[in-house]
Coordinates of C-alpha atoms in Angstrom, one line a residue:
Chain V
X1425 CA 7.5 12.2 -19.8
X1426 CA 4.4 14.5 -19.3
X1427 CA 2.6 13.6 -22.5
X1428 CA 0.3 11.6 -20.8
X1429 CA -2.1 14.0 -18.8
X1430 CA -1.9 14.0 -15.5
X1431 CA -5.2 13.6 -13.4
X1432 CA -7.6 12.2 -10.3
X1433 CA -10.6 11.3 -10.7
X1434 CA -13.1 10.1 -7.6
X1435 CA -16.0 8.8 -8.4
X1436 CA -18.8 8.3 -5.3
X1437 CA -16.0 7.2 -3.2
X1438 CA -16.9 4.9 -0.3
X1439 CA -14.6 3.3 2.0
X1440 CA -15.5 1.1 4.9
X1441 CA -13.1 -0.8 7.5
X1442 CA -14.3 -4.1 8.9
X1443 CA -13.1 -4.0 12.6
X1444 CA -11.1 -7.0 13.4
X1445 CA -11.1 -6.6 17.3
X1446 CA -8.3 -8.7 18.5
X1447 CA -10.9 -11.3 19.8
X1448 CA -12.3 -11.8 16.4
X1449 CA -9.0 -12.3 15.0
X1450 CA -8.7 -15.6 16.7
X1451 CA -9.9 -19.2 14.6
X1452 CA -11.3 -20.7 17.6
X1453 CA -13.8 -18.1 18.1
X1454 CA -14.6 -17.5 14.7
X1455 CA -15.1 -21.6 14.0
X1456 CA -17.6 -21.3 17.2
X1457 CA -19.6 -18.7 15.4
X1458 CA -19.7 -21.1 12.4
X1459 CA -20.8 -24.3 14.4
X1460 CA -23.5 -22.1 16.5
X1461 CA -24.5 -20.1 13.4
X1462 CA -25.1 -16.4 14.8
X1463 CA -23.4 -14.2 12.9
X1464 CA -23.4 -10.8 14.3
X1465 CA -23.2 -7.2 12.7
X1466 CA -23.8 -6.6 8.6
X1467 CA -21.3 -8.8 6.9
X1468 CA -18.8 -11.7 7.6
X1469 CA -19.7 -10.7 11.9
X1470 CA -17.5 -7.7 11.5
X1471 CA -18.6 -4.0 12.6
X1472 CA -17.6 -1.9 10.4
X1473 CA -17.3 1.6 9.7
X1474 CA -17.6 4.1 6.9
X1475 CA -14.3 6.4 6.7
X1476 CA -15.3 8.0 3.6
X1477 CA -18.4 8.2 2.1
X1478 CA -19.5 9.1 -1.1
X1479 CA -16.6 10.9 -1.4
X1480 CA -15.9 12.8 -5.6
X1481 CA -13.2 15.0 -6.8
X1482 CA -11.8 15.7 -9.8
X1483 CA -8.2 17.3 -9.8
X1484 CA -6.1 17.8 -12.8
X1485 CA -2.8 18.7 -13.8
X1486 CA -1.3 22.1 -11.6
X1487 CA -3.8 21.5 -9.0
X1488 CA -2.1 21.2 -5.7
X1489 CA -5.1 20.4 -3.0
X1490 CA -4.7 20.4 0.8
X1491 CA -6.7 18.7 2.8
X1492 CA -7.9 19.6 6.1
X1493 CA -10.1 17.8 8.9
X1494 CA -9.6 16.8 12.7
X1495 CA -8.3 14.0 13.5
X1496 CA -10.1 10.7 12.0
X1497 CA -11.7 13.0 9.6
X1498 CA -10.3 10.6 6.8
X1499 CA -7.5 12.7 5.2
X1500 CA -5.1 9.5 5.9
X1501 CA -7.2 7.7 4.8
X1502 CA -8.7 9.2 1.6
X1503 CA -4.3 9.9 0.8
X1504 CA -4.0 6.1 1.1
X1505 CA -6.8 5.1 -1.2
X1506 CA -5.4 7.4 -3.6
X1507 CA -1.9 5.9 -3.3
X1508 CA -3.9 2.1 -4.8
X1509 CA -3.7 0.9 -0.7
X1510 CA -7.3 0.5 -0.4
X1511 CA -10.1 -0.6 -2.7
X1512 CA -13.0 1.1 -3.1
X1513 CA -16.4 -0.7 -1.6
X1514 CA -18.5 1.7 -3.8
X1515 CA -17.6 4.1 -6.7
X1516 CA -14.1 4.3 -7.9
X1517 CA -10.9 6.0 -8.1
X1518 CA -8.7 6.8 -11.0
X1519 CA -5.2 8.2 -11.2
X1520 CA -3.3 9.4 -14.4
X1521 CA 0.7 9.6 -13.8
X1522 CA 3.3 8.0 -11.6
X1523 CA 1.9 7.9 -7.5
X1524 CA 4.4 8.7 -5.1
X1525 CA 3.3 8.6 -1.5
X1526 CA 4.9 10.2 0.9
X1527 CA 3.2 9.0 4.1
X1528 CA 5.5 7.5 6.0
X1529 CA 8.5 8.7 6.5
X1530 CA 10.0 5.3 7.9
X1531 CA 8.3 3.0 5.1
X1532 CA 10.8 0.3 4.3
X1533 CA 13.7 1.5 6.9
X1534 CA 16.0 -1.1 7.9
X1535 CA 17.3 0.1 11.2
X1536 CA 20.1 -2.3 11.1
X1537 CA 21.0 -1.8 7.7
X1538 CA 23.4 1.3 6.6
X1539 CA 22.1 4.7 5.3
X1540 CA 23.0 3.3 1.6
X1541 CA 21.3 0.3 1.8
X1542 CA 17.9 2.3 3.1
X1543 CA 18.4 4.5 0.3
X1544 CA 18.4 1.8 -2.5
X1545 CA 15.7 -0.2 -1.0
X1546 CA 13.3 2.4 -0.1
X1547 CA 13.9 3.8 -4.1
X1548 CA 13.3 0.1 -5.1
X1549 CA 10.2 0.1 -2.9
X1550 CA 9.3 3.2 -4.7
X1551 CA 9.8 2.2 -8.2
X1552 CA 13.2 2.7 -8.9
X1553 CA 15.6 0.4 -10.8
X1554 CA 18.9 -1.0 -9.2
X1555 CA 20.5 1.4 -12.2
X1556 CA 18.5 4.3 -11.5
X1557 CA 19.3 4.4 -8.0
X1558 CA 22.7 4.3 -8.4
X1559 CA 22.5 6.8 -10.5
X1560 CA 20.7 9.4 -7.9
X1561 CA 23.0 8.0 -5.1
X1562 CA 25.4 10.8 -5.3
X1563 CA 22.7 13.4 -5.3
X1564 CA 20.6 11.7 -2.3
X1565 CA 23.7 11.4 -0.1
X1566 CA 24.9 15.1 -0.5
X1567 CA 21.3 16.5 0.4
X1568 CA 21.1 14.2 3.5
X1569 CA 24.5 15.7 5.1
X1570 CA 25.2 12.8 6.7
X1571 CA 28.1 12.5 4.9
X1572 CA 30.4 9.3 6.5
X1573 CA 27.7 8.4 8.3
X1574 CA 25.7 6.8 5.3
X1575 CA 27.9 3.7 5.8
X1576 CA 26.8 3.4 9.6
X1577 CA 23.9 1.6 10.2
X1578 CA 20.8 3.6 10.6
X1579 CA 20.1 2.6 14.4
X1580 CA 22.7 4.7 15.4
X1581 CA 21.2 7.8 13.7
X1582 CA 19.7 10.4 16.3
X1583 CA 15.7 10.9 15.6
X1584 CA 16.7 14.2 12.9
X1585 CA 19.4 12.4 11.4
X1586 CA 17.0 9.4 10.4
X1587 CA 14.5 12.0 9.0
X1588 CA 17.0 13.8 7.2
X1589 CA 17.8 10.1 5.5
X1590 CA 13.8 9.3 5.0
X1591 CA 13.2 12.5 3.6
X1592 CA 16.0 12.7 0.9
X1593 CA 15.0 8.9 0.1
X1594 CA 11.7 9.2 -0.3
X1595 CA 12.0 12.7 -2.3
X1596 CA 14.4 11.1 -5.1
X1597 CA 11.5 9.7 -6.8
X1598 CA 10.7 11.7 -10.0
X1599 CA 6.3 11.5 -9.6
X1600 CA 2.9 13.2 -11.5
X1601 CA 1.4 12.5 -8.8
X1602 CA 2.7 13.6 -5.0
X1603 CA 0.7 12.4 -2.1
X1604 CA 1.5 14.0 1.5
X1605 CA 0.9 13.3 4.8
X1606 CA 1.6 15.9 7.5
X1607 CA 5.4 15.5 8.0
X1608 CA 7.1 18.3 6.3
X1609 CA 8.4 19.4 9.0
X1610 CA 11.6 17.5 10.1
X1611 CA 15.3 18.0 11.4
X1612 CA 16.8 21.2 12.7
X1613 CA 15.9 24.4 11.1
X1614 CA 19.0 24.1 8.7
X1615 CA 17.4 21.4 7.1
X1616 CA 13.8 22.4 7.3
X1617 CA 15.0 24.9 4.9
X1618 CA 16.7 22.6 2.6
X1619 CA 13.8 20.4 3.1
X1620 CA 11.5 23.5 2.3
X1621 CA 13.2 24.2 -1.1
X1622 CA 13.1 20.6 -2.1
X1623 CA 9.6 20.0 -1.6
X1624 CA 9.2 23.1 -3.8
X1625 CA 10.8 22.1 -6.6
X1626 CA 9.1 18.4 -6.1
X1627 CA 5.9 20.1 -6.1
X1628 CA 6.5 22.1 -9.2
X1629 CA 7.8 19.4 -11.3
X1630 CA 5.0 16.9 -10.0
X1631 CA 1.8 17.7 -11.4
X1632 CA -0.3 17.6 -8.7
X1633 CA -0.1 17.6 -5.1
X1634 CA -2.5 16.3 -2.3
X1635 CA -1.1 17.4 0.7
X1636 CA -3.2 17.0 4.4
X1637 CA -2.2 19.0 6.9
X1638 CA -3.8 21.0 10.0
X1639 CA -1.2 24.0 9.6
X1640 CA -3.0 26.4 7.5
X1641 CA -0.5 28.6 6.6
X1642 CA 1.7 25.0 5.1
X1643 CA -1.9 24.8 3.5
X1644 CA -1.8 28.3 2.0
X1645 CA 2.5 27.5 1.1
X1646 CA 1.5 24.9 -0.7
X1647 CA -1.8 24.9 -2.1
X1648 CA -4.3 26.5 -4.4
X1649 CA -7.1 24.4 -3.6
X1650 CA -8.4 23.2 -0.6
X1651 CA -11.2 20.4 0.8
X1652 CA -12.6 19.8 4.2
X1653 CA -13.2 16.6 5.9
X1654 CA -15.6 15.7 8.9
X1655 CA -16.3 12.1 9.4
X1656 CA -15.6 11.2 6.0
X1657 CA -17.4 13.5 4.2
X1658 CA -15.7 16.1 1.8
X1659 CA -16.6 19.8 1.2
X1660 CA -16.8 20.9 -2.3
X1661 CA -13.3 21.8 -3.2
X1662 CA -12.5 25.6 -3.0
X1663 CA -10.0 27.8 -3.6
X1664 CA -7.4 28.4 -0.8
X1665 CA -8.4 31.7 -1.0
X1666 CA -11.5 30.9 0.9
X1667 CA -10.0 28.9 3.0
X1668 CA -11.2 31.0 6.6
X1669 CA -14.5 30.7 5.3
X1670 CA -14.3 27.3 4.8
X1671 CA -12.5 27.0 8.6
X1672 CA -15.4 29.0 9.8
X1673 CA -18.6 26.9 8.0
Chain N
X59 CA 7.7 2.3 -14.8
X60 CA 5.0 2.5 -17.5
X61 CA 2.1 0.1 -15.7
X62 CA 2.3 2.2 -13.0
X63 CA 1.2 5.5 -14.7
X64 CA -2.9 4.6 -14.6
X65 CA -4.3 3.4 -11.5
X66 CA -8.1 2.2 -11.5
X67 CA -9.6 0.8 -8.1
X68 CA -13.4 0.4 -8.2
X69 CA -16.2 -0.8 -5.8
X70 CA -17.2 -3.2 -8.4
X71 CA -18.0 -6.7 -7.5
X72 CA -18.5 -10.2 -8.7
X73 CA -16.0 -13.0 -8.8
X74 CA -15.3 -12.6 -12.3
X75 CA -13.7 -9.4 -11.6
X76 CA -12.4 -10.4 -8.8
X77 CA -10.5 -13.1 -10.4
X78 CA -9.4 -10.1 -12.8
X79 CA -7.5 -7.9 -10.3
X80 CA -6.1 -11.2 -9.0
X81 CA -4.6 -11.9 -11.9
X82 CA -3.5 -8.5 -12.5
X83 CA -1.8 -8.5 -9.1
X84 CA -0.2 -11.5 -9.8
X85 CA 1.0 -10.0 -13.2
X86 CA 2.4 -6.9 -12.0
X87 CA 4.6 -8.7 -9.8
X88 CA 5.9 -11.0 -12.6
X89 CA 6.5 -7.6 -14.0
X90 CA 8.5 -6.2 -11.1
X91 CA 9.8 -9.5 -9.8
X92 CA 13.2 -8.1 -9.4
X93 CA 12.3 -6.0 -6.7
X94 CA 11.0 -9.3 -4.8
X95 CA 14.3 -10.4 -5.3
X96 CA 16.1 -7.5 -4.1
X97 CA 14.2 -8.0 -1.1
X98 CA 14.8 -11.4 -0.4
X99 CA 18.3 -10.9 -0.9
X100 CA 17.9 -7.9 1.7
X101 CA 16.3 -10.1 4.4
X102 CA 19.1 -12.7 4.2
X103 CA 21.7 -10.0 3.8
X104 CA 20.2 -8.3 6.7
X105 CA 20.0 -11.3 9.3
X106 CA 24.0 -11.7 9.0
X107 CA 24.8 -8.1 9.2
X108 CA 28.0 -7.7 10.8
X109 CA 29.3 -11.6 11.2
X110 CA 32.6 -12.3 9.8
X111 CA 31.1 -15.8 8.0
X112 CA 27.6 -13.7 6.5
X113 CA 25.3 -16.4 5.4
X114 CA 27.5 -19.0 5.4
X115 CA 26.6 -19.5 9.1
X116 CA 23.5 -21.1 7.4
X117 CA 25.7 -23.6 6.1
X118 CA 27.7 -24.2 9.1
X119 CA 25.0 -24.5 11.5
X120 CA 23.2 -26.8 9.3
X121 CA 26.2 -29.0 8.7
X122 CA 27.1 -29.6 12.1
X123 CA 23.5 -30.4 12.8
X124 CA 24.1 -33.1 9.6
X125 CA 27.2 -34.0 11.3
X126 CA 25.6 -34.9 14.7
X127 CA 22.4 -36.3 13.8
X128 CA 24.0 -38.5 10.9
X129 CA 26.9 -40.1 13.4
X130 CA 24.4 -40.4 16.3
X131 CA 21.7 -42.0 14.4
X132 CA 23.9 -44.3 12.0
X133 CA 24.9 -46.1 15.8
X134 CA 21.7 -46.6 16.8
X135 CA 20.2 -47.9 13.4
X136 CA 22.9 -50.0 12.8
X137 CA 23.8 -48.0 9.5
X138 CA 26.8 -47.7 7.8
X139 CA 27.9 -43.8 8.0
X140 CA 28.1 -43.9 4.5
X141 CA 24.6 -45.3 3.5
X142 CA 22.8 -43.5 6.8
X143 CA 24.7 -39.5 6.1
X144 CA 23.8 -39.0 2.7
X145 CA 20.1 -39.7 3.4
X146 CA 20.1 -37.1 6.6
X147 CA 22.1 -34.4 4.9
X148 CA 20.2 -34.3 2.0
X149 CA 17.0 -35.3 4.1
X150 CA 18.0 -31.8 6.7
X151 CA 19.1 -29.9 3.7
X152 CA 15.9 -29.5 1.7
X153 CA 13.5 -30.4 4.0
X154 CA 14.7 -27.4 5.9
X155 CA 13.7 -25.6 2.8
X156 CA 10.1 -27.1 3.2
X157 CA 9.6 -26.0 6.6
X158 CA 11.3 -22.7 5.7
X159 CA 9.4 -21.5 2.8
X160 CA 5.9 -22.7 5.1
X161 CA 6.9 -21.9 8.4
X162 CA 7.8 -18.0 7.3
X163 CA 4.9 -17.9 4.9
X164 CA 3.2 -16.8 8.0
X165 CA 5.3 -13.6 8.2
X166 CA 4.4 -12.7 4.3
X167 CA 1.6 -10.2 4.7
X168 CA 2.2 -9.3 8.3
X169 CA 5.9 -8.0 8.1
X170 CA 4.7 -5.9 4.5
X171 CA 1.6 -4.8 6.4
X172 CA 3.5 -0.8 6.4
X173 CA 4.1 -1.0 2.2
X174 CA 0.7 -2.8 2.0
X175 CA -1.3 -0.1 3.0
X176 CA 0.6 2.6 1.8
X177 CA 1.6 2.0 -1.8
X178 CA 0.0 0.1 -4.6
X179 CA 2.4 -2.8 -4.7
X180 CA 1.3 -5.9 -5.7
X181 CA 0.7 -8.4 -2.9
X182 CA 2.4 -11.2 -4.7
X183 CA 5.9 -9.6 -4.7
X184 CA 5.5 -10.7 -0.8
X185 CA 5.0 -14.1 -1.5
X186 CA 8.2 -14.4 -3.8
X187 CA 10.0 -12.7 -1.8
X188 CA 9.0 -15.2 1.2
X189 CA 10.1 -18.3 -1.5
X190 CA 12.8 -16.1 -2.8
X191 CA 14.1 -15.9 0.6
X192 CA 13.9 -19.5 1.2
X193 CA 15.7 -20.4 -2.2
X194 CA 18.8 -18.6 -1.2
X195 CA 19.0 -20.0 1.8
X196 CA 19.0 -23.4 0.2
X197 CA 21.5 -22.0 -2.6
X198 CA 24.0 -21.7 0.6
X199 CA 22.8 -25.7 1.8
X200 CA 23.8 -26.8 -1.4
X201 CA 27.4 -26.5 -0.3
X202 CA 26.9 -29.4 2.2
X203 CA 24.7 -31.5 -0.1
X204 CA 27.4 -30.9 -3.2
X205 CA 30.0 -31.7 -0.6
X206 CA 28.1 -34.8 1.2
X207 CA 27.4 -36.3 -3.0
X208 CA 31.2 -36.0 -3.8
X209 CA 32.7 -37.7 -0.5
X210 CA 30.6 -40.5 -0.2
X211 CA 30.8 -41.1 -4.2
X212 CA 27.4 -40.5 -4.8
X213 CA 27.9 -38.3 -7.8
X214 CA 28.3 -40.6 -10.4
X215 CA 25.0 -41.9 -10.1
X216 CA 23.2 -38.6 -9.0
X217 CA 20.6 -37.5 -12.0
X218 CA 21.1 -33.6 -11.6
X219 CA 18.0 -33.2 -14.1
X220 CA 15.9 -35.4 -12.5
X221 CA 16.5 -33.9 -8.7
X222 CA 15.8 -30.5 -10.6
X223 CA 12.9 -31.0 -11.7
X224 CA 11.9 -32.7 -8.5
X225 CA 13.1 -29.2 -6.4
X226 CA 10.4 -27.4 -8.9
X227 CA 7.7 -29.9 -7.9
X228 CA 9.0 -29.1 -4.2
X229 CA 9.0 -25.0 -4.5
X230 CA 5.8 -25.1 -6.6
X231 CA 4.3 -27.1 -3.7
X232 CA 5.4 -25.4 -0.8
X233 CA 5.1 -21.9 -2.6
X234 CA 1.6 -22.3 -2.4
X235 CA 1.3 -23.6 1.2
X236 CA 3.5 -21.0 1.8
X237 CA 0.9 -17.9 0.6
X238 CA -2.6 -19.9 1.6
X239 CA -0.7 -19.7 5.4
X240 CA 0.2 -16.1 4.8
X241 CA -3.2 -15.6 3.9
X242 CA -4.7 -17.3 6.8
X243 CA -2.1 -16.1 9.1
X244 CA -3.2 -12.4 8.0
X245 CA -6.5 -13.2 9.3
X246 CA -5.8 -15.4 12.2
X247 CA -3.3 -15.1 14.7
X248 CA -3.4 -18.6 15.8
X249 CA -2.3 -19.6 12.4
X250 CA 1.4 -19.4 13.0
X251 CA 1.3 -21.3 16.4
X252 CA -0.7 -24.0 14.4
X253 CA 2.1 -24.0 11.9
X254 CA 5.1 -24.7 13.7
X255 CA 3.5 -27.4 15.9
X256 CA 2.6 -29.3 12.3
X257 CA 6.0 -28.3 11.3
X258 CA 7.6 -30.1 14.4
X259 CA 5.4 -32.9 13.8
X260 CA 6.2 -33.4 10.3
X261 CA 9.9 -33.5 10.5
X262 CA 9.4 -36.6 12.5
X263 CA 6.5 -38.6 10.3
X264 CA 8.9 -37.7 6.9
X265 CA 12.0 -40.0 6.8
X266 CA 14.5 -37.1 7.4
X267 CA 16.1 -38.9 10.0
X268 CA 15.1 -42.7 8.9
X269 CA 15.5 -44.6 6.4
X270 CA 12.2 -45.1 4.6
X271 CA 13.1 -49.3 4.4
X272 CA 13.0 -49.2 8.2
X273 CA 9.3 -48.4 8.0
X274 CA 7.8 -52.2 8.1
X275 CA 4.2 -51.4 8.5
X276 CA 1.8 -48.7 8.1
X277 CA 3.5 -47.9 4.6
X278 CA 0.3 -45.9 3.6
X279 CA 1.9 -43.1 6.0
X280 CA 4.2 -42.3 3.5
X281 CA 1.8 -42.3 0.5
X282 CA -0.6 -39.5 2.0
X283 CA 2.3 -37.4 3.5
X284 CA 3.0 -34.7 0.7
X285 CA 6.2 -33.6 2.5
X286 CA 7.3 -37.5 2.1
X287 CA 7.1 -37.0 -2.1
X288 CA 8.1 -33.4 -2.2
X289 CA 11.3 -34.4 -0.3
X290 CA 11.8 -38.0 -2.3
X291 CA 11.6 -36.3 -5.6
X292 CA 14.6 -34.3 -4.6
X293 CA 16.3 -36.5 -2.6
X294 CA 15.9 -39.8 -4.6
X295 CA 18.2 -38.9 -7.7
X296 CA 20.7 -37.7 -6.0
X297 CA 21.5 -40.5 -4.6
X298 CA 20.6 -42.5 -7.6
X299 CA 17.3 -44.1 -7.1
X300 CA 14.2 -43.6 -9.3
X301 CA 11.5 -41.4 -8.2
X302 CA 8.1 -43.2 -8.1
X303 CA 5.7 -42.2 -10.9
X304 CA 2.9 -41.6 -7.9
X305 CA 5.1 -39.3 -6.1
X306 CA 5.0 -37.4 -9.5
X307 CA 1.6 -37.5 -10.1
X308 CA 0.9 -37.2 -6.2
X309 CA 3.2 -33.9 -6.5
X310 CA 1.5 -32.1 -10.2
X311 CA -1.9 -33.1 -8.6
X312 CA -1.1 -31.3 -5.1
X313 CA 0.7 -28.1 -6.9
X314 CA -2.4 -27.8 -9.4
X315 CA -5.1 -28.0 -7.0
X316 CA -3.7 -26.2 -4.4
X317 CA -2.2 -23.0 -6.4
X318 CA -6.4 -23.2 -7.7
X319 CA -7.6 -23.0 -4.1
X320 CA -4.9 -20.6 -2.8
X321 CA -5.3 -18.4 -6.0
X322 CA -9.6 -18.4 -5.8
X323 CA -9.4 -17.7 -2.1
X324 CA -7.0 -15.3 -2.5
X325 CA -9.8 -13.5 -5.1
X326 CA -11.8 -14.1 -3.0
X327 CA -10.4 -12.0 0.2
X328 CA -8.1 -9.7 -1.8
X329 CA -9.6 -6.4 -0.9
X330 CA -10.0 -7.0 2.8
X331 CA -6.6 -8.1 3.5
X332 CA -5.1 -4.8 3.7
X333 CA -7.6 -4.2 6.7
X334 CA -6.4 -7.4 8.5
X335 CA -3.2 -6.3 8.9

């Protein structure tokens, strides 16, 4: 399972959004652009803006990197591109290993359907054969604790009971390559516990781990490297070690 | 899960490659197109949670609309039952599937925008699972049709083979309407309003509801509206007619040249339409 080697590579990374303001979204505005012939802005009459630019990194297997930024920095979005999402619009990105990103917690819930059924189709979602989940369905369902109420559907679940569900689903994958938004911590302290160990053991198996967070000590818990962000452009990476300087440059 | 183990995205253009990573998307779901139907079967699944008759309402509802319309309108044309129900049911029944496959094509990238953006799945798995969705649904019509063939004696001249081959020419057609929408609908939230108002329109310029003889001028309607040969080359050998060879042609010529547009727009526009979402 590990004989291929695990790695990222970024290569002059550039992403840019086109902003489709919900007035532009509409055909009879933009079929009046065509028949008057202005087009406004750089391409297609879109603004558009640069959320990472020029953006390299080079992580290998045993490298677990955290990422840190304010808001709109471009950690989400940089975790995204990584997960395949988003296609470059200059340089490139390569991955080495089975992706599995962990950024929404509620990807592919079914509020109406039971706990089961989210279970299956969020490990389908994720990669998973009908067999293979089937064959983790035991395991899943003990580590959420929900125990009969698997079979209920999951619109009845209280707020830490449906994050106890998305976060045993979405940790059943086996993955090289473990992509994290800031979510870790969910459901009562009992389970933040559970969840604590698991995410451990996920990190340890998975070969590397980019994990974006603002808590710095989940940062130091978790990581041996780290990178900064600030309006899409990325520090060198360091070692968490420095990571006050780092705060402080 | 081998294809999944390298991942490459690059900022390179040109159409060529673009036409590349089209065709590799459209691969990888051939590749994983179990999960599209898993997902389908999810969606239909889903809608008739907790009813005692599951999708089999689907049937119901649709054959009491057969039941009405077919009584109500054999009076007023002056058409045996026998003759006049056939031609609706069958008419309802995969026309339905048409409008279905079309009509939620405009939901395909919309509803998948939270997977779009957050894994690498192909974006063709969305557009099965929109057709996949649709076939099912029909699977569950067939009931009435089967049962409509058998009363009214129209099984022993119904070409099963023929009629299958005409359903292909019908999903192939409206599988491709189906995505260009999607696509369009992505980008333009007018799209869907646009759709349904054709939609409405089309049931009543297709001879669902009348018989195609009953047309005494203007016969050239019929020629230019696909919807009229994607539903006769379904509908005609069942009940034992012969499908015109221009409704054949009329359909390959439609299914090739639109899968080329929707495919080279869809090239075209793949990048961006993650950010329309």
């Amino acid at each position: 399972m590990k004989a291929a080697p695990v790695s990222i590579s970024c290569k002059g990374l550039t992403l840019r959004f086109p902003v489709y303001g919900v007035d532009a979204k509409s055909l009879k505005k933009s079929l009046a652009k065509i028949t008057v012939g202005g087009r406004l802005g750089s391409s297609h009459g879109t603004t558009e803006v640069t959320a990472i630019s020029n953006l390299s990194l080079e992580l290998k297997a045993g490298d677990r990197l955290g990422l840190i930024g304010h808001n709109g920095s471009g950690k989400t979005t940089l975790l995204r591109a990584l997960s395949g999402a988003y296609e470059p619009d200059e340089g490139e990105i390569e991955v080495r290993g089975r992706i599995a990103p962990l950024l929404d917690l509620n990807l592919g819930i079914d509020p109406s359907a039971s706990g089961y059924e989210n279970i299956r189709l969020r490990g389908r979602i994720a990669g998973l054969s009908a067999r293979e989940v089937d064959a983790r369905m035991d395991e899943i369902a003990a580590f959420t604790g929900l125990g009969p109420f698997l079979a209920v559907p999951v619109k009845t679940y209280s707020a830490g009971m449906q994050a106890r569900l998305a976060f045993a689903a979405a940790t059943s994958v086996e993955a090289d390559v473990l992509l994290m938004d800031e979510w870790i911590a969910v459901g009562d302290a009992e389970f933040q516990q559970l969840a604590h160990k698991r995410l451990l053991k996920l990190v340890e198996r998975a070969g590397i781990l980019v994990l974006a967070s603002h808590d710095l000590d989940l940062l130091r818990l978790y990581c041996n490297k780290v990178m900064r962000m600030e309006g899409g452009v990325a520090s060198p990476v360091t070692d968490i070690k420095k990571l006050d300087e780092l705060m402080n440059a | 899960m081998e294809a999944a183990t390298h991942m490459l995205r690059t900022g390179r253009r040109g159409p060529l490659f673009e036409v590349q990573m089209a065709l590799r998307d459209l691969r990888t779901s051939m590749g994983r197109i179990d999960l599209a139907w898993s997902l389908a079967w999810h969606d239909v699944s889903s809608r008739y949670r907790g009813s005692i008759l599951g999708p089999f309402w689907i049937t119901l509802s649709m054959g009491l609309m057969v039941m009405g319309i077919g009584v109500v309108y054999a009076n007023l044309f002056g058409i045996a039952l026998k003759d006049f129900l056939p031609l609706v049911a069958l008419g309802i029944v995969f026309f339905g599937a048409i409008s279905g496959t079309i009509t939620e094509g405009c939901d395909t990238f919309v509803h998948a925008a939270g997977m779009l953006s957050q894994t690498s799945l192909p974006m063709f798995t969305f557009v099965w699972r929109t057709i996949f969705r649709n076939v099912i649904n029909l699977g569950h019509h067939l009931v009435i049709v089967v049962a409509v063939l058998i009363y009214y004696g129209y099984w022993r001249t119904a070409n099963a083979p023929a009629a299958t081959i005409g359903l292909i020419f019908l999903l192939l057609n409206a599988g491709w309407i189906s995505m260009l929408i999607g696509l369009a609908s992505a980008r333009f939230r007018d799209i869907p309003q646009i759709v349904t108002s054709v939609m409405q329109f089309a049931i009543f310029v297709t001879p669902v509801f009348w018989p195609v003889n009953r047309l005494l001028h203007h016969q050239w309607v019929l020629d230019i509206n696909p919807f009229y040969h994607m539903l006769e080359a379904v509908r005609a050998p069942l009940m034992g007619a012969q499908v015109a060879p221009h409704t054949y042609l009329f359909l390959a010529g439609m299914a090739a040249v639109g899968w080329a547009a929707t495919f080279a727009i869809f090239a075209n526009i793949r990048r961006r339409i993650v950010h329309y979402l």
